[in-house]
Amino acid sequence: MLSKHARLWLGLIAVLGLMSLASSCSKTEEPGETPTTGGEYKTTGNEGSITGKINYTGTAPAPAKIDTSADANCTKKNPDLVAEDWAVKDGKVANTFVYIKDGTLADGKKVGDYSYKSSTSPATLDQNGCHYKPHVLGVMVNQPISITNSDPTTHNVHFRPTKNPDWNQSQPNGAGPLSHKLAVSEVLVPVKCDQHPWMRAFIGVMKHPFFAVSAEDGSFTISGVPPGKYTVVAWHEGPGSGTEKTMEVTVAAKAPATADFTFGASAELRGKPSSMPVVSAVEFPMLRK
Ligand SMILES: [Cu+2]
């Protein structure tokens, strides 16, 4: 039989053990992608491309006028500001993020088996006329994002990811560019301005370079794609975490593959809700942030 003291000590040791487990668990939550098994992807010269159009069938929602009266500087600079959630022109949709979600290369390796050199040239997110340009942006993990303020007012850029840390910076009129990086892939990170609640942008963060954003004419091209069979997703913002369309695409050596996507007003074309972030089933409730 253990004495009362011994039982107390054993209890204390168990509590300390749990606390150290908790701290090691929280360490694994630090952002960063897990290392890949296939090494860095080396171009072979056989790469092809995926090109297509984002279409809209039916009557597109009329762009809603934004009330900017809370900041006279915004009203003066951009009196006709409208919402950009559905930028549709002649049945073609801009601001759709298209990316390879999964797939197998001709060499039998999965896309995720390789690592891909991150671009070191910064992507730019400009605050201009009290909205973001571009409205949808794609970057690779750890690629610098340069955030500029071209407005005669103060903005407060606020990245609101679910897999990367929250990031929130004030940027007064005339201040120099801010720089930020996201270490974990995430589709897509909403960006808002805490000064102007209508301001909204989305950043797709990818481990690989196989992504594009549709232009005003609905067109997109993903170049440098190794031959293989892929699941390609077209994501568009919408209720909740957005909607997505999925297509299986085969890329042949040195050839362009076509992937046209259609969104629309009907329930069938509205697309299915984007998949929500996966929460680990094994989770200590007291460790939830
Ligand atoms: Cu702002």
PDB file of C-alpha atoms and ligand atoms in Angstrom:
ATOM      1  CA  MET A   1       0.000   0.000   0.000  1.00  0.00           C
ATOM      2  CA  LEU A   2       1.226   3.481  -0.829  1.00  0.00           C
ATOM      3  CA  SER A   3       1.278   6.046   1.917  1.00  0.00           C
ATOM      4  CA  LYS A   4      -0.814   9.211   1.594  1.00  0.00           C
ATOM      5  CA  HIS A   5       2.401  11.186   0.881  1.00  0.00           C
ATOM      6  CA  ALA A   6       3.500   8.770  -1.854  1.00  0.00           C
ATOM      7  CA  ARG A   7       0.077   9.028  -3.506  1.00  0.00           C
ATOM      8  CA  LEU A   8       0.312  12.827  -3.396  1.00  0.00           C
ATOM      9  CA  TRP A   9       3.759  12.728  -5.007  1.00  0.00           C
ATOM     10  CA  LEU A  10       2.548  10.320  -7.708  1.00  0.00           C
ATOM     11  CA  GLY A  11      -0.389  12.638  -8.429  1.00  0.00           C
ATOM     12  CA  LEU A  12       1.943  15.619  -8.702  1.00  0.00           C
ATOM     13  CA  ILE A  13       4.251  13.740 -11.089  1.00  0.00           C
ATOM     14  CA  ALA A  14       1.245  12.780 -13.266  1.00  0.00           C
ATOM     15  CA  VAL A  15       0.119  16.446 -13.441  1.00  0.00           C
ATOM     16  CA  LEU A  16       3.658  17.620 -14.330  1.00  0.00           C
ATOM     17  CA  GLY A  17       3.829  14.917 -17.012  1.00  0.00           C
ATOM     18  CA  LEU A  18       0.568  16.113 -18.568  1.00  0.00           C
ATOM     19  CA  MET A  19       1.813  19.725 -18.505  1.00  0.00           C
ATOM     20  CA  SER A  20       5.009  18.791 -20.319  1.00  0.00           C
ATOM     21  CA  LEU A  21       2.942  16.815 -22.872  1.00  0.00           C
ATOM     22  CA  ALA A  22       0.787  19.908 -23.333  1.00  0.00           C
ATOM     23  CA  SER A  23       3.833  22.105 -24.010  1.00  0.00           C
ATOM     24  CA  SER A  24       5.284  19.588 -26.488  1.00  0.00           C
ATOM     25  CA  CYS A  25       1.881  19.417 -28.225  1.00  0.00           C
ATOM     26  CA  SER A  26       1.759  23.185 -28.580  1.00  0.00           C
ATOM     27  CA  LYS A  27       5.303  23.141 -30.025  1.00  0.00           C
ATOM     28  CA  THR A  28       4.139  20.913 -32.888  1.00  0.00           C
ATOM     29  CA  GLU A  29       1.493  23.529 -33.692  1.00  0.00           C
ATOM     30  CA  GLU A  30       4.146  26.026 -34.743  1.00  0.00           C
ATOM     31  CA  PRO A  31       3.590  26.905 -38.400  1.00  0.00           C
ATOM     32  CA  GLY A  32       5.605  25.197 -41.093  1.00  0.00           C
ATOM     33  CA  GLU A  33       5.103  22.474 -43.651  1.00  0.00           C
ATOM     34  CA  THR A  34       6.245  18.941 -42.917  1.00  0.00           C
ATOM     35  CA  PRO A  35       9.306  17.902 -44.971  1.00  0.00           C
ATOM     36  CA  THR A  36       8.554  16.006 -48.167  1.00  0.00           C
ATOM     37  CA  THR A  37       9.976  12.626 -49.157  1.00  0.00           C
ATOM     38  CA  GLY A  38      10.698  13.149 -52.859  1.00  0.00           C
ATOM     39  CA  GLY A  39      13.198  16.007 -52.621  1.00  0.00           C
ATOM     40  CA  GLU A  40      12.978  19.190 -54.644  1.00  0.00           C
ATOM     41  CA  TYR A  41      11.186  18.974 -57.984  1.00  0.00           C
ATOM     42  CA  LYS A  42      13.568  19.512 -60.911  1.00  0.00           C
ATOM     43  CA  THR A  43      12.118  20.690 -64.216  1.00  0.00           C
ATOM     44  CA  THR A  44      12.527  18.149 -67.024  1.00  0.00           C
ATOM     45  CA  GLY A  45      11.618  20.271 -70.072  1.00  0.00           C
ATOM     46  CA  ASN A  46       8.478  18.156 -70.559  1.00  0.00           C
ATOM     47  CA  GLU A  47       6.225  20.472 -68.556  1.00  0.00           C
ATOM     48  CA  GLY A  48       2.866  21.405 -70.017  1.00  0.00           C
ATOM     49  CA  SER A  49       0.167  23.802 -68.872  1.00  0.00           C
ATOM     50  CA  ILE A  50      -3.446  23.995 -67.760  1.00  0.00           C
ATOM     51  CA  THR A  51      -5.415  26.791 -69.325  1.00  0.00           C
ATOM     52  CA  GLY A  52      -9.094  27.661 -69.289  1.00  0.00           C
ATOM     53  CA  LYS A  53     -11.932  30.074 -68.686  1.00  0.00           C
ATOM     54  CA  ILE A  54     -14.179  30.664 -65.708  1.00  0.00           C
ATOM     55  CA  ASN A  55     -17.744  31.059 -67.007  1.00  0.00           C
ATOM     56  CA  TYR A  56     -20.937  32.299 -65.410  1.00  0.00           C
ATOM     57  CA  THR A  57     -24.293  30.963 -66.577  1.00  0.00           C
ATOM     58  CA  GLY A  58     -27.450  32.927 -65.811  1.00  0.00           C
ATOM     59  CA  THR A  59     -27.825  36.485 -64.576  1.00  0.00           C
ATOM     60  CA  ALA A  60     -24.835  37.523 -62.514  1.00  0.00           C
ATOM     61  CA  PRO A  61     -25.511  39.384 -59.265  1.00  0.00           C
ATOM     62  CA  ALA A  62     -25.283  43.160 -59.784  1.00  0.00           C
ATOM     63  CA  PRO A  63     -22.212  44.555 -58.015  1.00  0.00           C
ATOM     64  CA  ALA A  64     -23.387  46.152 -54.754  1.00  0.00           C
ATOM     65  CA  LYS A  65     -22.427  49.798 -54.206  1.00  0.00           C
ATOM     66  CA  ILE A  66     -20.267  50.251 -51.115  1.00  0.00           C
ATOM     67  CA  ASP A  67     -21.060  53.021 -48.651  1.00  0.00           C
ATOM     68  CA  THR A  68     -17.676  54.604 -47.885  1.00  0.00           C
ATOM     69  CA  SER A  69     -19.068  57.615 -46.004  1.00  0.00           C
ATOM     70  CA  ALA A  70     -17.290  56.500 -42.809  1.00  0.00           C
ATOM     71  CA  ASP A  71     -14.043  57.814 -44.383  1.00  0.00           C
ATOM     72  CA  ALA A  72     -14.295  60.941 -46.540  1.00  0.00           C
ATOM     73  CA  ASN A  73     -10.819  60.214 -47.984  1.00  0.00           C
ATOM     74  CA  CYS A  74     -12.170  56.978 -49.458  1.00  0.00           C
ATOM     75  CA  THR A  75     -15.321  58.588 -50.850  1.00  0.00           C
ATOM     76  CA  LYS A  76     -13.265  61.328 -52.471  1.00  0.00           C
ATOM     77  CA  LYS A  77     -10.742  58.979 -54.056  1.00  0.00           C
ATOM     78  CA  ASN A  78     -13.125  56.197 -55.070  1.00  0.00           C
ATOM     79  CA  PRO A  79     -16.741  57.442 -55.137  1.00  0.00           C
ATOM     80  CA  ASP A  80     -18.017  54.526 -57.228  1.00  0.00           C
ATOM     81  CA  LEU A  81     -16.585  51.635 -55.234  1.00  0.00           C
ATOM     82  CA  VAL A  82     -18.557  48.394 -55.649  1.00  0.00           C
ATOM     83  CA  ALA A  83     -18.264  44.916 -54.109  1.00  0.00           C
ATOM     84  CA  GLU A  84     -15.984  42.522 -55.977  1.00  0.00           C
ATOM     85  CA  ASP A  85     -17.368  39.190 -54.796  1.00  0.00           C
ATOM     86  CA  TRP A  86     -18.725  38.432 -58.274  1.00  0.00           C
ATOM     87  CA  ALA A  87     -16.781  40.322 -60.930  1.00  0.00           C
ATOM     88  CA  VAL A  88     -18.596  39.015 -64.029  1.00  0.00           C
ATOM     89  CA  LYS A  89     -18.231  40.544 -67.474  1.00  0.00           C
ATOM     90  CA  ASP A  90     -19.794  39.050 -70.619  1.00  0.00           C
ATOM     91  CA  GLY A  91     -20.361  35.776 -68.784  1.00  0.00           C
ATOM     92  CA  LYS A  92     -16.716  35.470 -67.669  1.00  0.00           C
ATOM     93  CA  VAL A  93     -15.628  35.533 -64.029  1.00  0.00           C
ATOM     94  CA  ALA A  94     -12.530  37.231 -62.594  1.00  0.00           C
ATOM     95  CA  ASN A  95     -10.946  36.628 -59.178  1.00  0.00           C
ATOM     96  CA  THR A  96     -11.312  32.841 -59.164  1.00  0.00           C
ATOM     97  CA  PHE A  97      -8.403  30.958 -57.631  1.00  0.00           C
ATOM     98  CA  VAL A  98      -7.521  27.856 -59.685  1.00  0.00           C
ATOM     99  CA  TYR A  99      -5.011  25.354 -58.321  1.00  0.00           C
ATOM    100  CA  ILE A 100      -3.820  21.762 -58.430  1.00  0.00           C
ATOM    101  CA  LYS A 101      -5.171  20.188 -55.280  1.00  0.00           C
ATOM    102  CA  ASP A 102      -3.763  16.721 -55.731  1.00  0.00           C
ATOM    103  CA  GLY A 103      -2.573  14.281 -58.363  1.00  0.00           C
ATOM    104  CA  THR A 104       0.126  11.992 -59.672  1.00  0.00           C
ATOM    105  CA  LEU A 105       3.010  12.906 -61.945  1.00  0.00           C
ATOM    106  CA  ALA A 106       4.020  10.689 -64.872  1.00  0.00           C
ATOM    107  CA  ASP A 107       6.900   9.408 -62.718  1.00  0.00           C
ATOM    108  CA  GLY A 108       4.379   7.957 -60.251  1.00  0.00           C
ATOM    109  CA  LYS A 109       5.068  10.496 -57.490  1.00  0.00           C
ATOM    110  CA  LYS A 110       2.282  12.508 -55.910  1.00  0.00           C
ATOM    111  CA  VAL A 111       2.381  16.308 -56.254  1.00  0.00           C
ATOM    112  CA  GLY A 112       2.856  16.536 -52.499  1.00  0.00           C
ATOM    113  CA  ASP A 113       5.831  14.149 -52.503  1.00  0.00           C
ATOM    114  CA  TYR A 114       8.022  16.870 -53.974  1.00  0.00           C
ATOM    115  CA  SER A 115       9.037  20.182 -52.505  1.00  0.00           C
ATOM    116  CA  TYR A 116       9.096  23.224 -54.789  1.00  0.00           C
ATOM    117  CA  LYS A 117      11.405  26.187 -54.618  1.00  0.00           C
ATOM    118  CA  SER A 118       9.496  29.156 -53.225  1.00  0.00           C
ATOM    119  CA  SER A 119       9.519  32.343 -55.202  1.00  0.00           C
ATOM    120  CA  THR A 120      11.662  35.022 -53.584  1.00  0.00           C
ATOM    121  CA  SER A 121      10.178  37.896 -55.575  1.00  0.00           C
ATOM    122  CA  PRO A 122       7.483  39.591 -53.503  1.00  0.00           C
ATOM    123  CA  ALA A 123       3.829  39.501 -54.474  1.00  0.00           C
ATOM    124  CA  THR A 124       2.145  42.871 -54.014  1.00  0.00           C
ATOM    125  CA  LEU A 125      -1.100  43.618 -52.245  1.00  0.00           C
ATOM    126  CA  ASP A 126      -1.927  47.291 -52.715  1.00  0.00           C
ATOM    127  CA  GLN A 127      -4.521  49.296 -50.825  1.00  0.00           C
ATOM    128  CA  ASN A 128      -5.676  51.709 -53.460  1.00  0.00           C
ATOM    129  CA  GLY A 129      -8.997  53.543 -53.498  1.00  0.00           C
ATOM    130  CA  CYS A 130      -9.920  51.852 -50.214  1.00  0.00           C
ATOM    131  CA  HIS A 131      -9.976  48.402 -51.717  1.00  0.00           C
ATOM    132  CA  TYR A 132      -7.322  45.752 -52.299  1.00  0.00           C
ATOM    133  CA  LYS A 133      -5.583  45.241 -55.606  1.00  0.00           C
ATOM    134  CA  PRO A 134      -5.657  42.452 -56.474  1.00  0.00           C
ATOM    135  CA  HIS A 135      -8.804  41.158 -54.819  1.00  0.00           C
ATOM    136  CA  VAL A 136      -7.509  37.557 -55.021  1.00  0.00           C
ATOM    137  CA  LEU A 137      -3.813  36.760 -54.881  1.00  0.00           C
ATOM    138  CA  GLY A 138      -1.824  33.515 -55.049  1.00  0.00           C
ATOM    139  CA  VAL A 139       1.558  33.028 -53.373  1.00  0.00           C
ATOM    140  CA  MET A 140       3.815  30.161 -52.396  1.00  0.00           C
ATOM    141  CA  VAL A 141       4.557  29.347 -48.776  1.00  0.00           C
ATOM    142  CA  ASN A 142       7.177  31.750 -47.404  1.00  0.00           C
ATOM    143  CA  GLN A 143       7.002  33.997 -50.466  1.00  0.00           C
ATOM    144  CA  PRO A 144       7.191  37.617 -49.298  1.00  0.00           C
ATOM    145  CA  ILE A 145       4.003  39.637 -49.677  1.00  0.00           C
ATOM    146  CA  SER A 146       4.591  43.376 -49.960  1.00  0.00           C
ATOM    147  CA  ILE A 147       1.626  45.380 -48.671  1.00  0.00           C
ATOM    148  CA  THR A 148       1.482  48.972 -49.866  1.00  0.00           C
ATOM    149  CA  ASN A 149      -0.773  51.886 -48.968  1.00  0.00           C
ATOM    150  CA  SER A 150      -1.476  54.151 -51.957  1.00  0.00           C
ATOM    151  CA  ASP A 151      -4.297  55.973 -50.176  1.00  0.00           C
ATOM    152  CA  PRO A 152      -4.455  59.301 -48.309  1.00  0.00           C
ATOM    153  CA  THR A 153      -5.757  57.493 -45.234  1.00  0.00           C
ATOM    154  CA  THR A 154      -4.740  54.929 -42.620  1.00  0.00           C
ATOM    155  CA  HIS A 155      -5.426  51.266 -43.318  1.00  0.00           C
ATOM    156  CA  ASN A 156      -5.142  48.369 -40.905  1.00  0.00           C
ATOM    157  CA  VAL A 157      -4.301  45.215 -42.777  1.00  0.00           C
ATOM    158  CA  HIS A 158      -5.478  42.097 -40.943  1.00  0.00           C
ATOM    159  CA  PHE A 159      -4.679  38.579 -42.175  1.00  0.00           C
ATOM    160  CA  ARG A 160      -7.158  36.120 -40.687  1.00  0.00           C
ATOM    161  CA  PRO A 161      -5.848  32.619 -41.472  1.00  0.00           C
ATOM    162  CA  THR A 162      -6.849  29.396 -39.780  1.00  0.00           C
ATOM    163  CA  LYS A 163      -3.540  27.507 -40.213  1.00  0.00           C
ATOM    164  CA  ASN A 164      -1.109  30.440 -39.974  1.00  0.00           C
ATOM    165  CA  PRO A 165      -0.845  32.990 -37.159  1.00  0.00           C
ATOM    166  CA  ASP A 166      -3.174  35.981 -37.142  1.00  0.00           C
ATOM    167  CA  TRP A 167      -1.381  39.135 -38.375  1.00  0.00           C
ATOM    168  CA  ASN A 168      -2.592  42.668 -37.871  1.00  0.00           C
ATOM    169  CA  GLN A 169      -0.735  45.888 -38.763  1.00  0.00           C
ATOM    170  CA  SER A 170      -1.674  49.539 -38.971  1.00  0.00           C
ATOM    171  CA  GLN A 171      -0.334  51.377 -42.024  1.00  0.00           C
ATOM    172  CA  PRO A 172      -0.777  55.152 -41.973  1.00  0.00           C
ATOM    173  CA  ASN A 173      -0.932  57.364 -45.012  1.00  0.00           C
ATOM    174  CA  GLY A 174       2.601  57.674 -46.455  1.00  0.00           C
ATOM    175  CA  ALA A 175       4.058  54.719 -44.534  1.00  0.00           C
ATOM    176  CA  GLY A 176       6.398  52.394 -46.413  1.00  0.00           C
ATOM    177  CA  PRO A 177       5.475  48.882 -47.539  1.00  0.00           C
ATOM    178  CA  LEU A 178       4.887  46.148 -44.973  1.00  0.00           C
ATOM    179  CA  SER A 179       6.194  42.654 -45.617  1.00  0.00           C
ATOM    180  CA  HIS A 180       4.630  39.399 -44.510  1.00  0.00           C
ATOM    181  CA  LYS A 181       5.024  35.677 -45.219  1.00  0.00           C
ATOM    182  CA  LEU A 182       2.745  32.702 -44.633  1.00  0.00           C
ATOM    183  CA  ALA A 183       4.527  29.459 -43.790  1.00  0.00           C
ATOM    184  CA  VAL A 184       1.647  26.996 -44.135  1.00  0.00           C
ATOM    185  CA  SER A 185      -0.425  26.289 -47.252  1.00  0.00           C
ATOM    186  CA  GLU A 186      -3.972  27.528 -46.910  1.00  0.00           C
ATOM    187  CA  VAL A 187      -6.829  28.087 -49.388  1.00  0.00           C
ATOM    188  CA  LEU A 188      -7.650  30.875 -48.887  1.00  0.00           C
ATOM    189  CA  VAL A 189      -6.575  33.370 -46.241  1.00  0.00           C
ATOM    190  CA  PRO A 190      -9.104  36.199 -45.827  1.00  0.00           C
ATOM    191  CA  VAL A 191      -7.614  39.669 -45.460  1.00  0.00           C
ATOM    192  CA  LYS A 192      -9.616  42.546 -44.051  1.00  0.00           C
ATOM    193  CA  CYS A 193      -9.063  46.122 -42.968  1.00  0.00           C
ATOM    194  CA  ASP A 194      -9.969  47.005 -39.405  1.00  0.00           C
ATOM    195  CA  GLN A 195     -10.496  50.645 -40.458  1.00  0.00           C
ATOM    196  CA  HIS A 196     -12.765  50.003 -43.437  1.00  0.00           C
ATOM    197  CA  PRO A 197     -14.983  46.971 -42.862  1.00  0.00           C
ATOM    198  CA  TRP A 198     -15.916  46.603 -46.533  1.00  0.00           C
ATOM    199  CA  MET A 199     -12.301  45.934 -47.576  1.00  0.00           C
ATOM    200  CA  ARG A 200     -11.701  42.274 -48.321  1.00  0.00           C
ATOM    201  CA  ALA A 201      -9.052  40.243 -50.174  1.00  0.00           C
ATOM    202  CA  PHE A 202      -8.173  36.548 -50.336  1.00  0.00           C
ATOM    203  CA  ILE A 203      -4.727  34.981 -50.536  1.00  0.00           C
ATOM    204  CA  GLY A 204      -4.200  31.414 -51.714  1.00  0.00           C
ATOM    205  CA  VAL A 205      -1.023  29.988 -50.144  1.00  0.00           C
ATOM    206  CA  MET A 206       0.415  26.948 -51.890  1.00  0.00           C
ATOM    207  CA  LYS A 207       3.336  24.533 -51.387  1.00  0.00           C
ATOM    208  CA  HIS A 208       3.760  24.340 -55.172  1.00  0.00           C
ATOM    209  CA  PRO A 209       3.647  26.894 -57.998  1.00  0.00           C
ATOM    210  CA  PHE A 210       0.665  25.333 -59.823  1.00  0.00           C
ATOM    211  CA  PHE A 211      -1.997  27.973 -59.330  1.00  0.00           C
ATOM    212  CA  ALA A 212      -3.460  31.027 -61.068  1.00  0.00           C
ATOM    213  CA  VAL A 213      -6.162  33.665 -60.611  1.00  0.00           C
ATOM    214  CA  SER A 214      -8.668  34.271 -63.403  1.00  0.00           C
ATOM    215  CA  ALA A 215      -8.352  37.616 -65.146  1.00  0.00           C
ATOM    216  CA  GLU A 216     -11.164  40.025 -66.066  1.00  0.00           C
ATOM    217  CA  ASP A 217     -11.904  37.982 -69.198  1.00  0.00           C
ATOM    218  CA  GLY A 218     -12.191  34.820 -67.065  1.00  0.00           C
ATOM    219  CA  SER A 219      -8.993  33.304 -68.454  1.00  0.00           C
ATOM    220  CA  PHE A 220      -6.238  31.636 -66.482  1.00  0.00           C
ATOM    221  CA  THR A 221      -3.067  29.696 -67.246  1.00  0.00           C
ATOM    222  CA  ILE A 222      -1.074  27.478 -64.920  1.00  0.00           C
ATOM    223  CA  SER A 223       2.268  26.915 -66.584  1.00  0.00           C
ATOM    224  CA  GLY A 224       5.236  24.647 -65.860  1.00  0.00           C
ATOM    225  CA  VAL A 225       2.992  21.690 -64.930  1.00  0.00           C
ATOM    226  CA  PRO A 226       4.746  18.292 -65.017  1.00  0.00           C
ATOM    227  CA  PRO A 227       2.938  15.685 -67.139  1.00  0.00           C
ATOM    228  CA  GLY A 228       0.450  13.800 -64.984  1.00  0.00           C
ATOM    229  CA  LYS A 229      -3.137  13.398 -63.826  1.00  0.00           C
ATOM    230  CA  TYR A 230      -4.443  16.048 -61.469  1.00  0.00           C
ATOM    231  CA  THR A 231      -7.427  17.183 -59.469  1.00  0.00           C
ATOM    232  CA  VAL A 232      -7.838  20.858 -60.310  1.00  0.00           C
ATOM    233  CA  VAL A 233     -10.025  23.100 -58.167  1.00  0.00           C
ATOM    234  CA  ALA A 234     -11.570  26.457 -59.036  1.00  0.00           C
ATOM    235  CA  TRP A 235     -12.385  28.342 -55.836  1.00  0.00           C
ATOM    236  CA  HIS A 236     -14.618  31.368 -55.642  1.00  0.00           C
ATOM    237  CA  GLU A 237     -15.550  33.381 -52.592  1.00  0.00           C
ATOM    238  CA  GLY A 238     -19.078  33.006 -51.313  1.00  0.00           C
ATOM    239  CA  PRO A 239     -21.035  32.206 -48.179  1.00  0.00           C
ATOM    240  CA  GLY A 240     -19.000  30.500 -45.476  1.00  0.00           C
ATOM    241  CA  SER A 241     -15.574  29.550 -46.762  1.00  0.00           C
ATOM    242  CA  GLY A 242     -16.442  29.939 -50.443  1.00  0.00           C
ATOM    243  CA  THR A 243     -17.465  27.495 -53.132  1.00  0.00           C
ATOM    244  CA  GLU A 244     -15.374  25.265 -55.333  1.00  0.00           C
ATOM    245  CA  LYS A 245     -15.584  23.273 -58.561  1.00  0.00           C
ATOM    246  CA  THR A 246     -13.399  20.241 -59.108  1.00  0.00           C
ATOM    247  CA  MET A 247     -12.162  18.663 -62.344  1.00  0.00           C
ATOM    248  CA  GLU A 248      -9.806  15.820 -63.246  1.00  0.00           C
ATOM    249  CA  VAL A 249      -7.238  17.037 -65.772  1.00  0.00           C
ATOM    250  CA  THR A 250      -4.554  15.090 -67.645  1.00  0.00           C
ATOM    251  CA  VAL A 251      -1.485  17.050 -68.711  1.00  0.00           C
ATOM    252  CA  ALA A 252       0.571  15.554 -71.535  1.00  0.00           C
ATOM    253  CA  ALA A 253       4.256  16.331 -72.125  1.00  0.00           C
ATOM    254  CA  LYS A 254       4.858  19.839 -73.487  1.00  0.00           C
ATOM    255  CA  ALA A 255       1.135  20.275 -74.200  1.00  0.00           C
ATOM    256  CA  PRO A 256      -1.606  22.579 -72.957  1.00  0.00           C
ATOM    257  CA  ALA A 257      -4.560  20.918 -71.216  1.00  0.00           C
ATOM    258  CA  THR A 258      -7.912  22.687 -71.062  1.00  0.00           C
ATOM    259  CA  ALA A 259     -10.017  23.118 -67.919  1.00  0.00           C
ATOM    260  CA  ASP A 260     -13.088  25.341 -68.246  1.00  0.00           C
ATOM    261  CA  PHE A 261     -15.214  25.848 -65.147  1.00  0.00           C
ATOM    262  CA  THR A 262     -18.759  27.145 -64.920  1.00  0.00           C
ATOM    263  CA  PHE A 263     -20.337  28.879 -61.953  1.00  0.00           C
ATOM    264  CA  GLY A 264     -23.839  30.269 -62.100  1.00  0.00           C
ATOM    265  CA  ALA A 265     -27.061  31.410 -60.543  1.00  0.00           C
ATOM    266  CA  SER A 266     -28.734  27.981 -60.372  1.00  0.00           C
ATOM    267  CA  ALA A 267     -28.280  25.781 -57.311  1.00  0.00           C
ATOM    268  CA  GLU A 268     -26.564  23.171 -59.480  1.00  0.00           C
ATOM    269  CA  LEU A 269     -23.981  25.675 -60.693  1.00  0.00           C
ATOM    270  CA  ARG A 270     -23.467  27.485 -57.427  1.00  0.00           C
ATOM    271  CA  GLY A 271     -20.871  24.901 -56.481  1.00  0.00           C
ATOM    272  CA  LYS A 272     -20.356  22.964 -53.300  1.00  0.00           C
ATOM    273  CA  PRO A 273     -19.079  24.633 -50.162  1.00  0.00           C
ATOM    274  CA  SER A 274     -15.313  24.695 -49.880  1.00  0.00           C
ATOM    275  CA  SER A 275     -13.998  22.010 -47.531  1.00  0.00           C
ATOM    276  CA  MET A 276     -13.534  23.251 -43.999  1.00  0.00           C
ATOM    277  CA  PRO A 277     -10.187  22.940 -42.229  1.00  0.00           C
ATOM    278  CA  VAL A 278      -9.662  19.525 -40.673  1.00  0.00           C
ATOM    279  CA  VAL A 279      -9.542  19.454 -36.889  1.00  0.00           C
ATOM    280  CA  SER A 280      -7.493  16.697 -35.360  1.00  0.00           C
ATOM    281  CA  ALA A 281      -9.682  14.048 -33.708  1.00  0.00           C
ATOM    282  CA  VAL A 282      -7.150  13.584 -30.914  1.00  0.00           C
ATOM    283  CA  GLU A 283      -7.133  16.893 -29.173  1.00  0.00           C
ATOM    284  CA  PHE A 284      -6.916  17.832 -25.527  1.00  0.00           C
ATOM    285  CA  PRO A 285      -9.853  20.157 -24.871  1.00  0.00           C
ATOM    286  CA  MET A 286      -7.807  22.232 -22.406  1.00  0.00           C
ATOM    287  CA  LEU A 287      -5.204  22.933 -25.125  1.00  0.00           C
ATOM    288  CA  ARG A 288      -7.673  24.632 -27.423  1.00  0.00           C
ATOM    289  CA  LYS A 289      -6.780  28.240 -27.965  1.00  0.00           C
TER     290      LYS A 289
HETATM  291 CU    CU B   1      -8.561  50.325 -44.959  1.00  0.00          CU
END
